[in-house]
Short mmCIF file of C-alpha atoms in Angstrom, two decimals:
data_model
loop_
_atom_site.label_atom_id
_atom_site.label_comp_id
_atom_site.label_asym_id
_atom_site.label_seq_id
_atom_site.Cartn_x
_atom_site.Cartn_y
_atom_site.Cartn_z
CA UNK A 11 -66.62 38.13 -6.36
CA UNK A 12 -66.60 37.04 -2.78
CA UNK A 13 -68.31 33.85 -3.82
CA UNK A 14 -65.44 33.18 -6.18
CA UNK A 15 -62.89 33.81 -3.30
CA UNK A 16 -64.04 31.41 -0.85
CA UNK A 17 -64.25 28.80 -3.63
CA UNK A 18 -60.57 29.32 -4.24
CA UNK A 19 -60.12 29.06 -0.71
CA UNK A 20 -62.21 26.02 0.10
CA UNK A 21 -60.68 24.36 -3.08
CA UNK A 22 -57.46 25.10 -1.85
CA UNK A 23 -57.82 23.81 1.70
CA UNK A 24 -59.11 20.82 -0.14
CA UNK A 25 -55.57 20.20 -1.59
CA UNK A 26 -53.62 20.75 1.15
CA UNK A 27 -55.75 17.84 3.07
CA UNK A 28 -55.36 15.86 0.22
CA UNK A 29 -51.20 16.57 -0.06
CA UNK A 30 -51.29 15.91 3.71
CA UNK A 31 -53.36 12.74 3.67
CA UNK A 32 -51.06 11.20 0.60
CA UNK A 33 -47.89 12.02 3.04
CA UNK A 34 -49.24 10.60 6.08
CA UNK A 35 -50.04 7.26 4.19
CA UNK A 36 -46.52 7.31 2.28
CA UNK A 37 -44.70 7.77 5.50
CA UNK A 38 -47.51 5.29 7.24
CA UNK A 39 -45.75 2.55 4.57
CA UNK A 40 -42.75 3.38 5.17
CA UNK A 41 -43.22 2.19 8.64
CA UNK A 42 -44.81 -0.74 8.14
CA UNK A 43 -41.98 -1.94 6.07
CA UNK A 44 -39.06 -0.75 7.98
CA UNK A 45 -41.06 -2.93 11.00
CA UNK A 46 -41.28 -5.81 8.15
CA UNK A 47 -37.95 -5.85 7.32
CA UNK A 48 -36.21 -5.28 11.33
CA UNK A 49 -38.65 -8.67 11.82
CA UNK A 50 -37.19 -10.93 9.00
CA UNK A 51 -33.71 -10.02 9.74
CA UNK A 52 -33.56 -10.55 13.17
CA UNK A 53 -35.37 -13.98 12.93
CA UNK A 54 -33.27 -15.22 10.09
CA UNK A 55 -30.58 -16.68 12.06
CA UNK A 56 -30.42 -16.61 16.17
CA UNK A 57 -27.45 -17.46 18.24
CA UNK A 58 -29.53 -20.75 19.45
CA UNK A 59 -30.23 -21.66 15.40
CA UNK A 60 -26.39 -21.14 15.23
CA UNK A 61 -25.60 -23.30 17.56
CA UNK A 62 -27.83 -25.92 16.32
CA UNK A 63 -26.30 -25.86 12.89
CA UNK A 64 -23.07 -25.95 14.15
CA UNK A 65 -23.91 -29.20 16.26
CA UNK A 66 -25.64 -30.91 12.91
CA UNK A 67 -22.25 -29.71 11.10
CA UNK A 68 -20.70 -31.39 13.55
CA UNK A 69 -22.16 -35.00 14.00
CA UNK A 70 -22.76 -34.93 9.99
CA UNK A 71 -18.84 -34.62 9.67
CA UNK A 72 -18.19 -37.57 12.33
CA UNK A 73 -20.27 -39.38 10.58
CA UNK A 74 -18.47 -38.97 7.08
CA UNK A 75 -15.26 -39.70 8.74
CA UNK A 76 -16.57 -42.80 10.23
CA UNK A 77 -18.35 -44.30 6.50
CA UNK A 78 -14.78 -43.12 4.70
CA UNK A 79 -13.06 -45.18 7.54
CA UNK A 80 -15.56 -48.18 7.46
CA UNK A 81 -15.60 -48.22 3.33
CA UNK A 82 -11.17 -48.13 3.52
CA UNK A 83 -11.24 -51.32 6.07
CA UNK A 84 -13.85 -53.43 3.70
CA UNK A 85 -12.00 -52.51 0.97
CA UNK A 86 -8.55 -53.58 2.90
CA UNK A 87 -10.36 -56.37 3.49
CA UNK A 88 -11.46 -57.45 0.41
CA UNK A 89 -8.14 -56.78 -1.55
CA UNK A 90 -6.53 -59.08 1.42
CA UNK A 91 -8.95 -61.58 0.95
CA UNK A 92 -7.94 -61.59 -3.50
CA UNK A 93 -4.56 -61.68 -2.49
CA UNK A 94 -3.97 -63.90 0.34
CA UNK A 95 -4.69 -68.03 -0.15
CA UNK A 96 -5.79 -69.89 3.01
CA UNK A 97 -3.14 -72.50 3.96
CA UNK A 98 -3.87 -76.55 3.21
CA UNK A 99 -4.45 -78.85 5.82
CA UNK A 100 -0.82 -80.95 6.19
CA UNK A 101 -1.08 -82.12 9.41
CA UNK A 102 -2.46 -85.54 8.36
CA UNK A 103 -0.77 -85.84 5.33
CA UNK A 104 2.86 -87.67 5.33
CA UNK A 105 2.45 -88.09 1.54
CA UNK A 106 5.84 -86.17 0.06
CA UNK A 107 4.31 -85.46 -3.28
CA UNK A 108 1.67 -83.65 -2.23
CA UNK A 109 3.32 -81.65 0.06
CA UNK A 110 6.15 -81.00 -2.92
CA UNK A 111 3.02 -79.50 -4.49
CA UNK A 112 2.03 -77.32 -1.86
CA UNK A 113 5.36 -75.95 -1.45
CA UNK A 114 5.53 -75.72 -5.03
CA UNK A 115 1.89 -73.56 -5.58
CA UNK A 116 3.09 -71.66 -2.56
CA UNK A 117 6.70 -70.83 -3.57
CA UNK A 118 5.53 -69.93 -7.23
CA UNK A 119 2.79 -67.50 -5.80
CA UNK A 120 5.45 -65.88 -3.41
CA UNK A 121 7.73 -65.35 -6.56
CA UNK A 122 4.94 -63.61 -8.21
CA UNK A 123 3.92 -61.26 -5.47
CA UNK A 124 7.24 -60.53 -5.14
CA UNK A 125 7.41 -59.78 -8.62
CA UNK A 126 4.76 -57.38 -8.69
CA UNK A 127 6.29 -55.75 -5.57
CA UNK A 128 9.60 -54.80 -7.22
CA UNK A 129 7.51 -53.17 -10.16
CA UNK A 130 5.35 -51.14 -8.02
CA UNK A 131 8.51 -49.57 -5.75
CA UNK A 132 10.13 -48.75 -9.31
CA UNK A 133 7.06 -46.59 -10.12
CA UNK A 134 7.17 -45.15 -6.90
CA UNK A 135 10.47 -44.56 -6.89
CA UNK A 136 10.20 -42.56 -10.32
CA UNK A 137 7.24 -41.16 -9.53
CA UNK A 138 9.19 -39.34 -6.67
CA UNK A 139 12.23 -39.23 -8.70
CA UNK A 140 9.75 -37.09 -11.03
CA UNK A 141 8.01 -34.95 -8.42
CA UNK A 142 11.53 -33.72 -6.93
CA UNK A 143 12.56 -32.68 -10.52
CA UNK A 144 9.50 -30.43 -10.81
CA UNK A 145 9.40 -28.98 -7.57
CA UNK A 146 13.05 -27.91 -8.22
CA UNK A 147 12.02 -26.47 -11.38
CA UNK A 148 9.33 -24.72 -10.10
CA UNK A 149 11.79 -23.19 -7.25
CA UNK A 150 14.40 -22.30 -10.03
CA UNK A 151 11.23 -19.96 -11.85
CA UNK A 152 9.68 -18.47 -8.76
CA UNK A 153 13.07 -17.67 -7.54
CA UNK A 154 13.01 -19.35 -4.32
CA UNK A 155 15.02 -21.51 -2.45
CA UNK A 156 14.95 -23.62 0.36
CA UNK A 157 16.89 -22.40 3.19
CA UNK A 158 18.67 -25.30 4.81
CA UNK A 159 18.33 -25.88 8.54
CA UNK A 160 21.38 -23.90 10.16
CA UNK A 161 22.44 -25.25 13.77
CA UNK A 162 23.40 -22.59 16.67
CA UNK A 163 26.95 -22.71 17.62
CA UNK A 164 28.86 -20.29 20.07
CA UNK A 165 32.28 -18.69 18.82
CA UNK A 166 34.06 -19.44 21.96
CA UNK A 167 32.99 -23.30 21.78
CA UNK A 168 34.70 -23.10 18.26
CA UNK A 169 37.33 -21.37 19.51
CA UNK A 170 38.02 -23.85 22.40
CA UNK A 171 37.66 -26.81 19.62
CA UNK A 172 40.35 -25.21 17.53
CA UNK A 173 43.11 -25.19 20.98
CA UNK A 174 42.41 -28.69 21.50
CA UNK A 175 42.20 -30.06 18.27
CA UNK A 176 46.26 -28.04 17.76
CA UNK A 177 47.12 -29.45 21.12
CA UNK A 178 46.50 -33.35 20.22
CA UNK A 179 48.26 -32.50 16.74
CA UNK A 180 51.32 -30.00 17.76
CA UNK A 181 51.45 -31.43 21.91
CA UNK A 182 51.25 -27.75 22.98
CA UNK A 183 48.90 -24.89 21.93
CA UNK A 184 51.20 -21.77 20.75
CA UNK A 185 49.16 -18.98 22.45
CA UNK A 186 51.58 -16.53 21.10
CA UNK A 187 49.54 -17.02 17.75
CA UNK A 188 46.96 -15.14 19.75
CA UNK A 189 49.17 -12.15 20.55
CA UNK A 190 48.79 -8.51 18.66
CA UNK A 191 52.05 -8.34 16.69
CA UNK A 192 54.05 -5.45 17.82
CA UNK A 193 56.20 -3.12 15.41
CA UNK A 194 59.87 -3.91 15.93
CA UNK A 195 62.63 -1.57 15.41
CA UNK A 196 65.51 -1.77 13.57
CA UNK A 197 68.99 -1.00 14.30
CA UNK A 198 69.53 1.66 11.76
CA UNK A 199 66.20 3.05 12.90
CA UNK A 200 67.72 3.11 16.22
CA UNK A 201 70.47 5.14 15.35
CA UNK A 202 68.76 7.82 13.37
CA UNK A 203 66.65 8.15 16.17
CA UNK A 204 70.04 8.41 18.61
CA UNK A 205 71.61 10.91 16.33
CA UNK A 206 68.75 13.43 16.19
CA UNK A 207 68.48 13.19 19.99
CA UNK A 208 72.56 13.94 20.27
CA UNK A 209 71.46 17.14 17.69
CA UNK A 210 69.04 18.71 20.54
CA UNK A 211 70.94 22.00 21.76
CA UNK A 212 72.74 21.59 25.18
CA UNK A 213 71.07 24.80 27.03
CA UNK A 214 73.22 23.84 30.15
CA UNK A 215 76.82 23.90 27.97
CA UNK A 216 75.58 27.01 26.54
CA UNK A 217 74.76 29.02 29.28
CA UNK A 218 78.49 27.50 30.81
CA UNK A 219 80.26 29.01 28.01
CA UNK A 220 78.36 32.02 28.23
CA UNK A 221 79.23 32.78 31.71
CA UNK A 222 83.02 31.94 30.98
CA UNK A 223 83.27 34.46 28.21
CA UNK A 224 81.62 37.64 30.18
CA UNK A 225 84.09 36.22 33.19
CA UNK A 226 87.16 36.81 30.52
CA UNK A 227 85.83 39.99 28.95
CA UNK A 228 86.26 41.03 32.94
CA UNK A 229 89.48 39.95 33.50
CA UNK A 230 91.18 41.60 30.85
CA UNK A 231 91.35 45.28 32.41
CA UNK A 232 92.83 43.87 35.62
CA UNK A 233 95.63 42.40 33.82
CA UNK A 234 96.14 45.92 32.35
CA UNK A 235 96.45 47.77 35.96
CA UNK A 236 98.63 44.60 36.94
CA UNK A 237 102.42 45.96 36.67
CA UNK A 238 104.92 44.76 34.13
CA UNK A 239 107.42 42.91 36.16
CA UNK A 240 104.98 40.10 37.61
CA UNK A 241 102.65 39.02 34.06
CA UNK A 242 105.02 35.26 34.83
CA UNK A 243 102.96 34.67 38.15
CA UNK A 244 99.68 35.27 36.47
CA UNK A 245 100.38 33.23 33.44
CA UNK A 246 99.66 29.66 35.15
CA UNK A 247 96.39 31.16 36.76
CA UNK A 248 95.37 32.20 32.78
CA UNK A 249 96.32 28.73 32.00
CA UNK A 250 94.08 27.53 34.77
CA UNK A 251 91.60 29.44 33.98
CA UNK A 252 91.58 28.37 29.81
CA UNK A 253 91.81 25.00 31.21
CA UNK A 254 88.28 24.70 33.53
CA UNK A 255 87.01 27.14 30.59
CA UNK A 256 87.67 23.89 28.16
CA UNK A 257 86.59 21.88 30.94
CA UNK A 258 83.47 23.33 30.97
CA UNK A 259 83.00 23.49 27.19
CA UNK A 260 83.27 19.58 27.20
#
């Protein structure tokens, strides 16, 4: 039985080292590649390789632009050379015949150029003609429209342009054009509003005629104790009396 027992044992110790040896070389890999790959990526493309690529972009592109420019002027040249004709010789020549001829050749080959120059502007001119048409059309669908070019102009300057310009045609500016208009009255207007300020109570009169009546209400029991045989001397002061009453009334 013990024998048994440290077989298991030993047998299991074995697999453990085994397990652990099988990790330590997975992770060992893993390693190694991780290095591998760090390596490749960071020698793939240095700032200095940049910069040389960027040169050889560089002088490769002049050098396109200067063959494109090179082939245009030979074949500039070449299509001069078709068209053009070199010029006879007439300084020696006094014949007139011959130089009828030249003028002739030369007059018949200017008629023809000219020809051919008429015919090419009237394609070009359709041809534009053509392109406007469809670039409007393709506004009109999209929806969009060229805004046109608006120029900046103060309201005062207008204003200023407007005085002038009614100056040179009227002779003299009516600034009273200018003017807020004010609400005018009218004479009936006027006398409503007269009348219901002669309608306001006069608290002054009132009070006046007030005073005069309470004065009267006092007088009357003195005329009472006043004897029978003198009521003709008091009658003008009564009358006096009714008189700055009235007087007051008014």
């Amino acid at each position: 039985m013990a024998a048994l027992q440290g077989e298991e044992e030993s047998e299991a110790q074995r697999k453990a080292q085994e397990r652990e040896q099988k990790k330590a070389e997975v992770r060992k890999r893993l390693e190694e590649s991780g290095k591998a790959g760090k390596k490749k990526k960071q020698g793939f493309l240095t700032p200095e390789r940049k910069k040389k690529l960027r040169k050889l972009l560089m002088t490769k592109a002049a050098e396109d632009l200067k063959q494109q420019q090179l082939k245009k002027e030979q074949e500039r040249q070449k299509f001069l050379a078709e068209r053009t004709v070199s010029l006879p010789n007439i300084d020696g020549t006094d014949d007139h015949a011959t130089l009828e001829k030249y003028y002739n050749e030369l007059f018949s080959r200017l008629t023809k150029l000219e020809e051919e120059k008429y015919d090419i502007l009237q394609i070009v001119q359709s041809a534009e003609a053509e392109i406007n048409e469809l670039t409007i059309n393709v506004n009109d669908l999209r929806g969009k429209f060229v805004k046109p070019t608006l120029k900046k102009v103060s309201k005062y300057d207008n204003r200023f342009k407007k005085l002038a310009e009614i100056k040179k045609t009227e002779g003299q500016a009516d600034f009273r054009k200018e003017l807020k208009t004010v609400k005018k009255e009218n004479v009936f207007t006027q006398l409503a509003n007269k009348k219901k300020a002669d309608q306001k109570p006069d608290w002054k009169a009132q009070k006046a005629a007030k005073k005069a009546a309470d004065e009267k209400k006092e007088e009357q029991p003195k005329e009472e104790e006043v004897p029978a045989e003198e009521p003709a001397a008091e009658e003008p002061e009564e009358e006096e009396e009714e008189e700055d009453e009235e007087e007051e009334e008014e």
